[in-house]
PDB file of C-alpha atoms in Angstrom:
ATOM      1  CA  MET A 415     -25.226  35.899 -12.425  1.00 52.00           C
ATOM      2  CA  MET A 416     -28.726  34.440 -12.400  1.00 51.00           C
ATOM      3  CA  GLN A 417     -27.387  30.949 -11.716  1.00 53.00           C
ATOM      4  CA  ARG A 418     -25.432  32.191  -8.773  1.00 53.00           C
ATOM      5  CA  GLN A 419     -28.584  33.769  -7.249  1.00 56.00           C
ATOM      6  CA  GLU A 420     -30.472  30.516  -7.761  1.00 55.00           C
ATOM      7  CA  LYS A 421     -27.764  28.518  -6.020  1.00 53.00           C
ATOM      8  CA  SER A 422     -27.803  31.081  -3.132  1.00 60.00           C
ATOM      9  CA  VAL A 423     -31.525  30.894  -2.701  1.00 63.00           C
ATOM     10  CA  THR A 424     -31.350  27.051  -2.762  1.00 66.00           C
ATOM     11  CA  ALA A 425     -28.544  27.007  -0.181  1.00 58.00           C
ATOM     12  CA  GLU A 426     -30.355  29.416   2.160  1.00 68.00           C
ATOM     13  CA  ALA A 427     -33.514  27.251   1.877  1.00 69.00           C
ATOM     14  CA  MET A 428     -31.564  24.141   2.711  1.00 63.00           C
ATOM     15  CA  VAL A 429     -29.842  25.794   5.661  1.00 63.00           C
ATOM     16  CA  SER A 430     -33.249  27.001   6.986  1.00 70.00           C
ATOM     17  CA  ARG A 431     -34.828  23.541   6.653  1.00 72.00           C
ATOM     18  CA  GLN A 432     -31.865  21.951   8.460  1.00 65.00           C
ATOM     19  CA  ALA A 433     -32.053  24.417  11.232  1.00 67.00           C
ATOM     20  CA  GLN A 434     -35.846  23.612  11.713  1.00 73.00           C
ATOM     21  CA  GLU A 435     -35.057  19.871  11.725  1.00 72.00           C
ATOM     22  CA  VAL A 436     -32.384  20.402  14.369  1.00 71.00           C
ATOM     23  CA  GLN A 437     -34.680  22.404  16.546  1.00 73.00           C
ATOM     24  CA  VAL A 438     -37.311  19.709  16.348  1.00 74.00           C
ATOM     25  CA  ALA A 439     -34.760  17.050  17.163  1.00 74.00           C
ATOM     26  CA  MET A 440     -33.358  18.922  20.174  1.00 73.00           C
ATOM     27  CA  LEU A 441     -36.881  19.432  21.520  1.00 78.00           C
ATOM     28  CA  SER A 442     -37.568  15.695  21.105  1.00 77.00           C
ATOM     29  CA  ALA A 443     -34.281  14.865  22.872  1.00 76.00           C
ATOM     30  CA  LYS A 444     -35.188  17.050  25.817  1.00 76.00           C
ATOM     31  CA  ARG A 445     -38.607  15.489  26.083  1.00 80.00           C
ATOM     32  CA  PHE A 446     -37.332  11.951  25.719  1.00 81.00           C
ATOM     33  CA  PRO A 447     -33.851  11.929  27.403  1.00 84.00           C
ATOM     34  CA  ARG A 448     -31.733   8.812  27.197  1.00 88.00           C
ATOM     35  CA  ASP A 449     -31.555   6.278  30.000  1.00 91.00           C
ATOM     36  CA  GLU A 450     -27.826   5.766  30.193  1.00 93.00           C
ATOM     37  CA  TYR A 451     -28.173   2.418  31.892  1.00 95.00           C
ATOM     38  CA  GLU A 452     -30.372   1.128  29.043  1.00 95.00           C
ATOM     39  CA  SER A 453     -28.274   2.796  26.349  1.00 96.00           C
ATOM     40  CA  TYR A 454     -25.178   1.118  27.734  1.00 97.00           C
ATOM     41  CA  ASN A 455     -26.881  -2.236  27.758  1.00 96.00           C
ATOM     42  CA  ARG A 456     -27.980  -1.738  24.109  1.00 96.00           C
ATOM     43  CA  ILE A 457     -24.373  -1.038  23.160  1.00 97.00           C
ATOM     44  CA  MET A 458     -23.178  -4.119  24.935  1.00 97.00           C
ATOM     45  CA  LYS A 459     -25.792  -6.176  23.263  1.00 96.00           C
ATOM     46  CA  SER A 460     -24.851  -4.817  19.842  1.00 95.00           C
ATOM     47  CA  CYS A 461     -21.196  -5.762  20.445  1.00 95.00           C
ATOM     48  CA  GLU A 462     -22.254  -9.313  21.053  1.00 93.00           C
ATOM     49  CA  ARG A 463     -22.941  -9.674  17.318  1.00 92.00           C
ATOM     50  CA  LEU A 464     -20.021 -11.362  15.708  1.00 88.00           C
ATOM     51  CA  SER A 465     -20.606  -9.577  12.396  1.00 86.00           C
ATOM     52  CA  LEU A 466     -20.122  -6.172  14.137  1.00 91.00           C
ATOM     53  CA  ALA A 467     -17.312  -7.385  16.348  1.00 90.00           C
ATOM     54  CA  GLU A 468     -15.206  -8.543  13.411  1.00 83.00           C
ATOM     55  CA  CYS A 469     -15.291  -5.066  11.809  1.00 85.00           C
ATOM     56  CA  ALA A 470     -15.110  -3.049  15.073  1.00 89.00           C
ATOM     57  CA  MET A 471     -11.412  -2.133  14.826  1.00 85.00           C
ATOM     58  CA  TYR A 472      -9.063  -0.652  12.352  1.00 81.00           C
ATOM     59  CA  GLU A 473      -5.325  -0.625  12.071  1.00 71.00           C
ATOM     60  CA  TYR A 474      -2.945   1.320   9.838  1.00 68.00           C
ATOM     61  CA  PRO A 475       0.776   2.294  10.054  1.00 61.00           C
ATOM     62  CA  LYS A 476       1.819   5.860  10.811  1.00 69.00           C
ATOM     63  CA  GLY A 477       5.290   7.166  11.680  1.00 69.00           C
ATOM     64  CA  GLY A 478       6.792   3.811  12.111  1.00 62.00           C
ATOM     65  CA  GLN A 479       4.022   2.687  14.596  1.00 67.00           C
ATOM     66  CA  LYS A 480       0.669   1.080  14.190  1.00 65.00           C
ATOM     67  CA  VAL A 481      -2.452   3.081  14.985  1.00 75.00           C
ATOM     68  CA  THR A 482      -5.561   1.188  16.045  1.00 80.00           C
ATOM     69  CA  GLY A 483      -8.977   2.268  17.219  1.00 87.00           C
ATOM     70  CA  PRO A 484     -12.693   1.862  16.911  1.00 91.00           C
ATOM     71  CA  SER A 485     -13.878   1.680  13.287  1.00 90.00           C
ATOM     72  CA  ILE A 486     -16.667   3.864  11.750  1.00 91.00           C
ATOM     73  CA  ARG A 487     -18.997   0.823  11.937  1.00 92.00           C
ATOM     74  CA  LEU A 488     -18.480   0.529  15.741  1.00 95.00           C
ATOM     75  CA  ALA A 489     -18.822   4.247  16.157  1.00 95.00           C
ATOM     76  CA  GLU A 490     -22.118   4.231  14.249  1.00 95.00           C
ATOM     77  CA  ALA A 491     -23.511   1.314  16.345  1.00 96.00           C
ATOM     78  CA  ILE A 492     -22.506   3.106  19.605  1.00 97.00           C
ATOM     79  CA  ALA A 493     -24.191   6.365  18.459  1.00 96.00           C
ATOM     80  CA  GLN A 494     -27.382   4.521  17.458  1.00 94.00           C
ATOM     81  CA  ALA A 495     -27.604   2.710  20.793  1.00 96.00           C
ATOM     82  CA  TRP A 496     -26.586   5.698  22.879  1.00 96.00           C
ATOM     83  CA  GLY A 497     -29.425   7.730  21.318  1.00 92.00           C
ATOM     84  CA  ASN A 498     -30.142  11.414  20.634  1.00 92.00           C
ATOM     85  CA  ILE A 499     -26.962  11.751  18.564  1.00 93.00           C
ATOM     86  CA  ASP A 500     -27.013  13.431  15.136  1.00 91.00           C
ATOM     87  CA  SER A 501     -24.038  12.931  12.902  1.00 93.00           C
ATOM     88  CA  GLY A 502     -23.118  13.148   9.235  1.00 92.00           C
ATOM     89  CA  VAL A 503     -20.929  14.541   6.457  1.00 93.00           C
ATOM     90  CA  VAL A 504     -21.924  17.447   4.202  1.00 90.00           C
ATOM     91  CA  GLU A 505     -20.260  19.086   1.300  1.00 90.00           C
ATOM     92  CA  LEU A 506     -20.035  22.817   1.937  1.00 89.00           C
ATOM     93  CA  GLU A 507     -18.593  23.883  -1.402  1.00 88.00           C
ATOM     94  CA  GLN A 508     -17.148  22.316  -4.601  1.00 88.00           C
ATOM     95  CA  ARG A 509     -14.795  24.305  -6.901  1.00 86.00           C
ATOM     96  CA  LEU A 510     -11.453  24.360  -8.655  1.00 85.00           C
ATOM     97  CA  GLY A 511     -11.021  20.526  -8.384  1.00 89.00           C
ATOM     98  CA  GLU A 512     -11.666  20.258  -4.674  1.00 91.00           C
ATOM     99  CA  SER A 513     -14.505  19.879  -2.197  1.00 92.00           C
ATOM    100  CA  THR A 514     -14.787  21.624   1.196  1.00 92.00           C
ATOM    101  CA  MET A 515     -16.478  19.152   3.541  1.00 93.00           C
ATOM    102  CA  MET A 516     -17.705  19.101   7.093  1.00 93.00           C
ATOM    103  CA  ALA A 517     -18.079  16.130   9.401  1.00 94.00           C
ATOM    104  CA  TYR A 518     -19.958  16.531  12.564  1.00 93.00           C
ATOM    105  CA  ALA A 519     -21.522  14.784  15.560  1.00 94.00           C
ATOM    106  CA  TRP A 520     -24.081  16.478  17.820  1.00 92.00           C
ATOM    107  CA  ASP A 521     -25.393  15.274  21.147  1.00 92.00           C
ATOM    108  CA  LEU A 522     -28.800  16.833  21.004  1.00 90.00           C
ATOM    109  CA  GLU A 523     -29.519  16.166  24.684  1.00 90.00           C
ATOM    110  CA  THR A 524     -26.405  17.795  26.160  1.00 89.00           C
ATOM    111  CA  ASN A 525     -25.795  20.197  23.192  1.00 88.00           C
ATOM    112  CA  THR A 526     -22.247  18.872  22.871  1.00 89.00           C
ATOM    113  CA  ARG A 527     -21.030  19.216  19.390  1.00 91.00           C
ATOM    114  CA  GLN A 528     -17.848  18.273  17.474  1.00 93.00           C
ATOM    115  CA  ALA A 529     -17.179  19.302  13.801  1.00 93.00           C
ATOM    116  CA  GLN A 530     -14.291  19.090  11.441  1.00 93.00           C
ATOM    117  CA  ILE A 531     -14.067  21.082   8.275  1.00 93.00           C
ATOM    118  CA  PHE A 532     -11.554  19.717   5.680  1.00 93.00           C
ATOM    119  CA  THR A 533     -10.689  19.904   1.994  1.00 93.00           C
ATOM    120  CA  VAL A 534     -10.596  16.966  -0.354  1.00 93.00           C
ATOM    121  CA  LYS A 535      -8.801  17.391  -3.685  1.00 93.00           C
ATOM    122  CA  HIS A 536     -10.452  15.598  -6.611  1.00 92.00           C
ATOM    123  CA  SER A 537      -7.385  13.445  -7.297  1.00 90.00           C
ATOM    124  CA  MET A 538      -5.886  10.154  -6.206  1.00 85.00           C
ATOM    125  CA  LYS A 539      -2.685   8.253  -6.662  1.00 79.00           C
ATOM    126  CA  ALA A 540      -2.723   5.285  -8.874  1.00 71.00           C
ATOM    127  CA  LYS A 541       0.370   3.244  -9.822  1.00 67.00           C
ATOM    128  CA  GLY A 542       2.664   6.027  -8.696  1.00 71.00           C
ATOM    129  CA  ALA A 543       0.892   8.757 -10.751  1.00 82.00           C
ATOM    130  CA  VAL A 544      -1.681  11.355  -9.608  1.00 84.00           C
ATOM    131  CA  LYS A 545      -4.984  10.935 -11.434  1.00 86.00           C
ATOM    132  CA  ASN A 546      -7.439  13.851 -11.519  1.00 88.00           C
ATOM    133  CA  LEU A 547     -11.065  12.867 -11.054  1.00 87.00           C
ATOM    134  CA  ASP A 548     -13.901  14.246 -13.111  1.00 86.00           C
ATOM    135  CA  ASP A 549     -16.596  11.552 -12.774  1.00 88.00           C
ATOM    136  CA  PRO A 550     -19.165  12.703 -10.188  1.00 89.00           C
ATOM    137  CA  ARG A 551     -19.332   9.092  -8.766  1.00 91.00           C
ATOM    138  CA  ASP A 552     -15.655   8.839  -8.227  1.00 90.00           C
ATOM    139  CA  ILE A 553     -15.611  12.285  -6.618  1.00 90.00           C
ATOM    140  CA  TYR A 554     -18.507  11.190  -4.342  1.00 90.00           C
ATOM    141  CA  GLU A 555     -16.842   8.055  -3.238  1.00 91.00           C
ATOM    142  CA  LEU A 556     -13.602   9.892  -2.517  1.00 91.00           C
ATOM    143  CA  THR A 557     -15.233  12.546  -0.409  1.00 92.00           C
ATOM    144  CA  ALA A 558     -17.367   9.996   1.368  1.00 91.00           C
ATOM    145  CA  ASN A 559     -14.404   7.868   2.288  1.00 90.00           C
ATOM    146  CA  GLN A 560     -12.540  10.899   3.593  1.00 90.00           C
ATOM    147  CA  GLY A 561     -15.578  12.117   5.414  1.00 93.00           C
ATOM    148  CA  ALA A 562     -16.202   8.764   7.136  1.00 91.00           C
ATOM    149  CA  ARG A 563     -12.897   8.977   9.058  1.00 89.00           C
ATOM    150  CA  ARG A 564     -13.759  12.423  10.347  1.00 93.00           C
ATOM    151  CA  ARG A 565     -17.260  11.497  11.194  1.00 94.00           C
ATOM    152  CA  ARG A 566     -15.925   8.585  13.275  1.00 94.00           C
ATOM    153  CA  ALA A 567     -13.647  10.894  15.210  1.00 94.00           C
ATOM    154  CA  CYS A 568     -16.564  13.337  15.871  1.00 96.00           C
ATOM    155  CA  ILE A 569     -18.832  10.542  17.094  1.00 96.00           C
ATOM    156  CA  LEU A 570     -16.280   9.199  19.471  1.00 95.00           C
ATOM    157  CA  ALA A 571     -15.610  12.719  20.770  1.00 95.00           C
ATOM    158  CA  VAL A 572     -19.195  13.130  21.974  1.00 96.00           C
ATOM    159  CA  ILE A 573     -19.540   9.680  23.494  1.00 96.00           C
ATOM    160  CA  PRO A 574     -18.132   9.071  27.000  1.00 95.00           C
ATOM    161  CA  GLY A 575     -14.710   7.407  26.643  1.00 94.00           C
ATOM    162  CA  ASP A 576     -15.374   4.686  29.152  1.00 96.00           C
ATOM    163  CA  VAL A 577     -18.424   3.616  27.084  1.00 96.00           C
ATOM    164  CA  VAL A 578     -16.297   3.430  23.939  1.00 96.00           C
ATOM    165  CA  ASP A 579     -13.574   1.421  25.794  1.00 96.00           C
ATOM    166  CA  ALA A 580     -16.168  -0.992  27.135  1.00 97.00           C
ATOM    167  CA  ALA A 581     -17.630  -1.489  23.586  1.00 96.00           C
ATOM    168  CA  VAL A 582     -14.096  -2.302  22.202  1.00 94.00           C
ATOM    169  CA  GLU A 583     -13.385  -4.853  24.925  1.00 94.00           C
ATOM    170  CA  LYS A 584     -16.881  -6.478  24.451  1.00 95.00           C
ATOM    171  CA  CYS A 585     -16.164  -6.864  20.780  1.00 92.00           C
ATOM    172  CA  LYS A 586     -12.863  -8.532  21.418  1.00 87.00           C
ATOM    173  CA  GLU A 587     -14.594 -10.833  23.855  1.00 89.00           C
ATOM    174  CA  THR A 588     -17.257 -11.632  21.292  1.00 90.00           C
ATOM    175  CA  ILE A 589     -14.675 -12.609  18.699  1.00 84.00           C
ATOM    176  CA  ARG A 590     -12.834 -14.845  21.219  1.00 80.00           C
ATOM    177  CA  LYS A 591     -16.050 -16.686  22.188  1.00 84.00           C
ATOM    178  CA  GLY A 592     -17.780 -16.660  18.780  1.00 78.00           C
ATOM    179  CA  GLN A 593     -15.288 -18.724  16.814  1.00 75.00           C
ATOM    180  CA  LYS A 594     -16.311 -22.270  15.981  1.00 78.00           C
ATOM    181  CA  GLU A 595     -12.936 -23.298  14.640  1.00 83.00           C
ATOM    182  CA  PRO A 596      -9.871 -23.757  16.922  1.00 87.00           C
ATOM    183  CA  LEU A 597      -7.425 -20.838  16.970  1.00 86.00           C
ATOM    184  CA  GLU A 598      -4.725 -23.009  15.307  1.00 90.00           C
ATOM    185  CA  ASP A 599      -6.936 -23.679  12.298  1.00 91.00           C
ATOM    186  CA  ARG A 600      -7.940 -20.085  11.965  1.00 90.00           C
ATOM    187  CA  ILE A 601      -4.298 -18.918  12.040  1.00 92.00           C
ATOM    188  CA  ARG A 602      -3.328 -21.600   9.465  1.00 93.00           C
ATOM    189  CA  LYS A 603      -6.115 -20.293   7.121  1.00 93.00           C
ATOM    190  CA  MET A 604      -4.996 -16.644   7.765  1.00 93.00           C
ATOM    191  CA  LEU A 605      -1.460 -17.406   6.846  1.00 94.00           C
ATOM    192  CA  SER A 606      -2.715 -19.051   3.638  1.00 94.00           C
ATOM    193  CA  ILE A 607      -4.838 -16.047   2.773  1.00 94.00           C
ATOM    194  CA  PHE A 608      -1.909 -13.597   3.330  1.00 94.00           C
ATOM    195  CA  HIS A 609       0.350 -15.761   1.078  1.00 93.00           C
ATOM    196  CA  GLY A 610      -2.289 -16.355  -1.642  1.00 93.00           C
ATOM    197  CA  GLU A 611      -3.790 -12.828  -1.855  1.00 92.00           C
ATOM    198  CA  PHE A 612      -0.857 -10.589  -0.939  1.00 92.00           C
ATOM    199  CA  GLN A 613       2.244 -12.791  -1.432  1.00 92.00           C
ATOM    200  CA  VAL A 614       3.207 -12.296   2.247  1.00 92.00           C
ATOM    201  CA  SER A 615       5.163 -15.225   3.641  1.00 92.00           C
ATOM    202  CA  LYS A 616       4.718 -16.894   6.987  1.00 92.00           C
ATOM    203  CA  ASP A 617       8.134 -15.615   8.027  1.00 92.00           C
ATOM    204  CA  SER A 618       7.023 -12.003   7.356  1.00 92.00           C
ATOM    205  CA  VAL A 619       3.813 -12.500   9.363  1.00 92.00           C
ATOM    206  CA  GLU A 620       5.791 -13.981  12.258  1.00 90.00           C
ATOM    207  CA  LYS A 621       8.213 -10.950  12.228  1.00 88.00           C
ATOM    208  CA  PHE A 622       5.275  -8.575  12.283  1.00 88.00           C
ATOM    209  CA  ILE A 623       3.659 -10.287  15.261  1.00 87.00           C
ATOM    210  CA  GLY A 624       6.946 -10.941  17.060  1.00 84.00           C
ATOM    211  CA  CYS A 625       6.779 -14.695  17.639  1.00 86.00           C
ATOM    212  CA  ALA A 626       6.291 -18.043  15.908  1.00 87.00           C
ATOM    213  CA  ALA A 627       2.874 -18.795  14.396  1.00 89.00           C
ATOM    214  CA  GLU A 628       2.452 -21.655  16.884  1.00 90.00           C
ATOM    215  CA  ALA A 629       2.543 -19.095  19.704  1.00 85.00           C
ATOM    216  CA  PHE A 630      -0.046 -16.646  18.184  1.00 86.00           C
ATOM    217  CA  SER A 631      -2.806 -15.595  20.625  1.00 80.00           C
ATOM    218  CA  GLU A 632      -6.384 -14.686  19.969  1.00 76.00           C
ATOM    219  CA  ASN A 633      -5.447 -11.052  20.192  1.00 72.00           C
ATOM    220  CA  ASP A 634      -2.672 -11.653  17.551  1.00 83.00           C
ATOM    221  CA  PHE A 635      -5.308 -13.194  15.264  1.00 86.00           C
ATOM    222  CA  ILE A 636      -7.511 -10.130  15.803  1.00 81.00           C
ATOM    223  CA  ARG A 637      -4.560  -7.960  14.800  1.00 84.00           C
ATOM    224  CA  LEU A 638      -4.039  -9.943  11.606  1.00 90.00           C
ATOM    225  CA  LYS A 639      -7.716  -9.622  10.756  1.00 86.00           C
ATOM    226  CA  SER A 640      -7.450  -5.810  11.116  1.00 83.00           C
ATOM    227  CA  VAL A 641      -4.384  -5.814   8.902  1.00 89.00           C
ATOM    228  CA  TYR A 642      -6.167  -7.965   6.339  1.00 91.00           C
ATOM    229  CA  ARG A 643      -9.128  -5.569   6.236  1.00 85.00           C
ATOM    230  CA  SER A 644      -6.702  -2.574   5.740  1.00 85.00           C
ATOM    231  CA  LEU A 645      -5.043  -4.345   2.789  1.00 88.00           C
ATOM    232  CA  ARG A 646      -8.229  -5.592   1.299  1.00 87.00           C
ATOM    233  CA  ASP A 647      -9.795  -2.092   1.467  1.00 81.00           C
ATOM    234  CA  ASN A 648      -6.593  -0.506   0.026  1.00 79.00           C
ATOM    235  CA  MET A 649      -6.054   1.634   3.169  1.00 77.00           C
ATOM    236  CA  ALA A 650      -2.458   0.463   3.264  1.00 82.00           C
ATOM    237  CA  LYS A 651       0.173  -1.548   1.407  1.00 85.00           C
ATOM    238  CA  ARG A 652       1.703  -4.783   2.458  1.00 88.00           C
ATOM    239  CA  GLU A 653       5.022  -3.077   2.829  1.00 87.00           C
ATOM    240  CA  ASP A 654       3.598  -0.862   5.522  1.00 86.00           C
ATOM    241  CA  PHE A 655       3.210  -3.876   7.811  1.00 89.00           C
ATOM    242  CA  PHE A 656       5.509  -6.583   6.618  1.00 89.00           C
ATOM    243  CA  GLU A 657       9.173  -6.963   5.573  1.00 83.00           C
ATOM    244  CA  ILE A 658       8.849  -8.226   2.022  1.00 77.00           C
ATOM    245  CA  GLN A 659      11.958 -10.032   0.733  1.00 69.00           C
ATOM    246  CA  LYS A 660      12.594  -8.920  -2.895  1.00 62.00           C
ATOM    247  CA  PRO A 661      12.903 -11.869  -5.297  1.00 57.00           C
ATOM    248  CA  ARG A 662      16.348 -12.452  -6.626  1.00 55.00           C
ATOM    249  CA  SER A 663      16.906 -11.416 -10.159  1.00 52.00           C
ATOM    250  CA  GLU A 664      17.689 -13.901 -12.894  1.00 45.00           C
ATOM    251  CA  THR A 665      21.382 -12.866 -12.737  1.00 45.00           C
ATOM    252  CA  ASP A 666      21.460 -13.861  -9.014  1.00 52.00           C
ATOM    253  CA  SER A 667      19.986 -17.324  -9.503  1.00 50.00           C
ATOM    254  CA  PRO A 668      22.237 -20.319  -8.741  1.00 52.00           C
ATOM    255  CA  LEU A 669      21.615 -21.611 -12.287  1.00 51.00           C
ATOM    256  CA  ASN A 670      22.968 -18.480 -13.858  1.00 53.00           C
ATOM    257  CA  GLN A 671      25.860 -18.415 -11.490  1.00 51.00           C
ATOM    258  CA  GLU A 672      26.768 -21.983 -12.487  1.00 49.00           C
ATOM    259  CA  GLU A 673      26.501 -21.091 -16.171  1.00 47.00           C
ATOM    260  CA  GLY A 674      28.716 -18.072 -15.695  1.00 47.00           C
ATOM    261  CA  SER A 675      31.338 -20.094 -13.907  1.00 46.00           C
ATOM    262  CA  ASP A 676      31.309 -22.701 -16.628  1.00 48.00           C
ATOM    263  CA  GLU A 677      31.805 -20.004 -19.282  1.00 44.00           C
ATOM    264  CA  ALA A 678      34.783 -18.570 -17.254  1.00 44.00           C
ATOM    265  CA  ASP A 679      36.327 -21.995 -16.973  1.00 47.00           C
ATOM    266  CA  GLN A 680      36.023 -22.563 -20.728  1.00 45.00           C
ATOM    267  CA  GLY A 681      37.527 -19.213 -21.471  1.00 44.00           C
TER     268      GLY A 681
END
């Protein structure tokens, strides 16, 4: 009983402190409003960095289609340059093997706020089995990963859509202009990476894009880089994007077939 009271007092103190910080931030935002022209130019300048442009988009399969959009990294960069934006992910409660989380984004100047409350179970699938998590670090990484996606959605909801669209196009332009190697060489290396790291053949990649590798465009290369990041970060499986040909079993090999026919002839 005493422990519950201590937690309650601590929670109330934290809420009170956060409320005071928000009030101060809102007063500051009213006193120093953003210059939208300068903010827009800062966003465009940020999107000229190749390191940001290369991780500006995500892609993952859903319902037989591919979903793409601005990544959390781009959303964070836009929010920082736009100014007077408060965003984050907080754990509201943790009990019975799950955490109740809240992701939010708040435009302190216009008092526009977006929030998402969601539940994260302390478990994950590994090799076809569900593994319950009890390590605090594993739980933190799981909730932070789930929270980042919601935080991205909240940030993009309080930023004008045309500003976000302009940032995305600027990042694509930066990638096209910032490459030192010819497109053909980069595509050749990408095909080699897919084959070496994920055992995805050139034919499978060509079927995914819809044309021969020799006809891949800069936008196709950007798509492949987005897919590569999704596979590398374990956000998706190769089968979600590519048609993977199953290797023939030993009984289907030509050698075994010849041996079988020889045995039949001898019999």
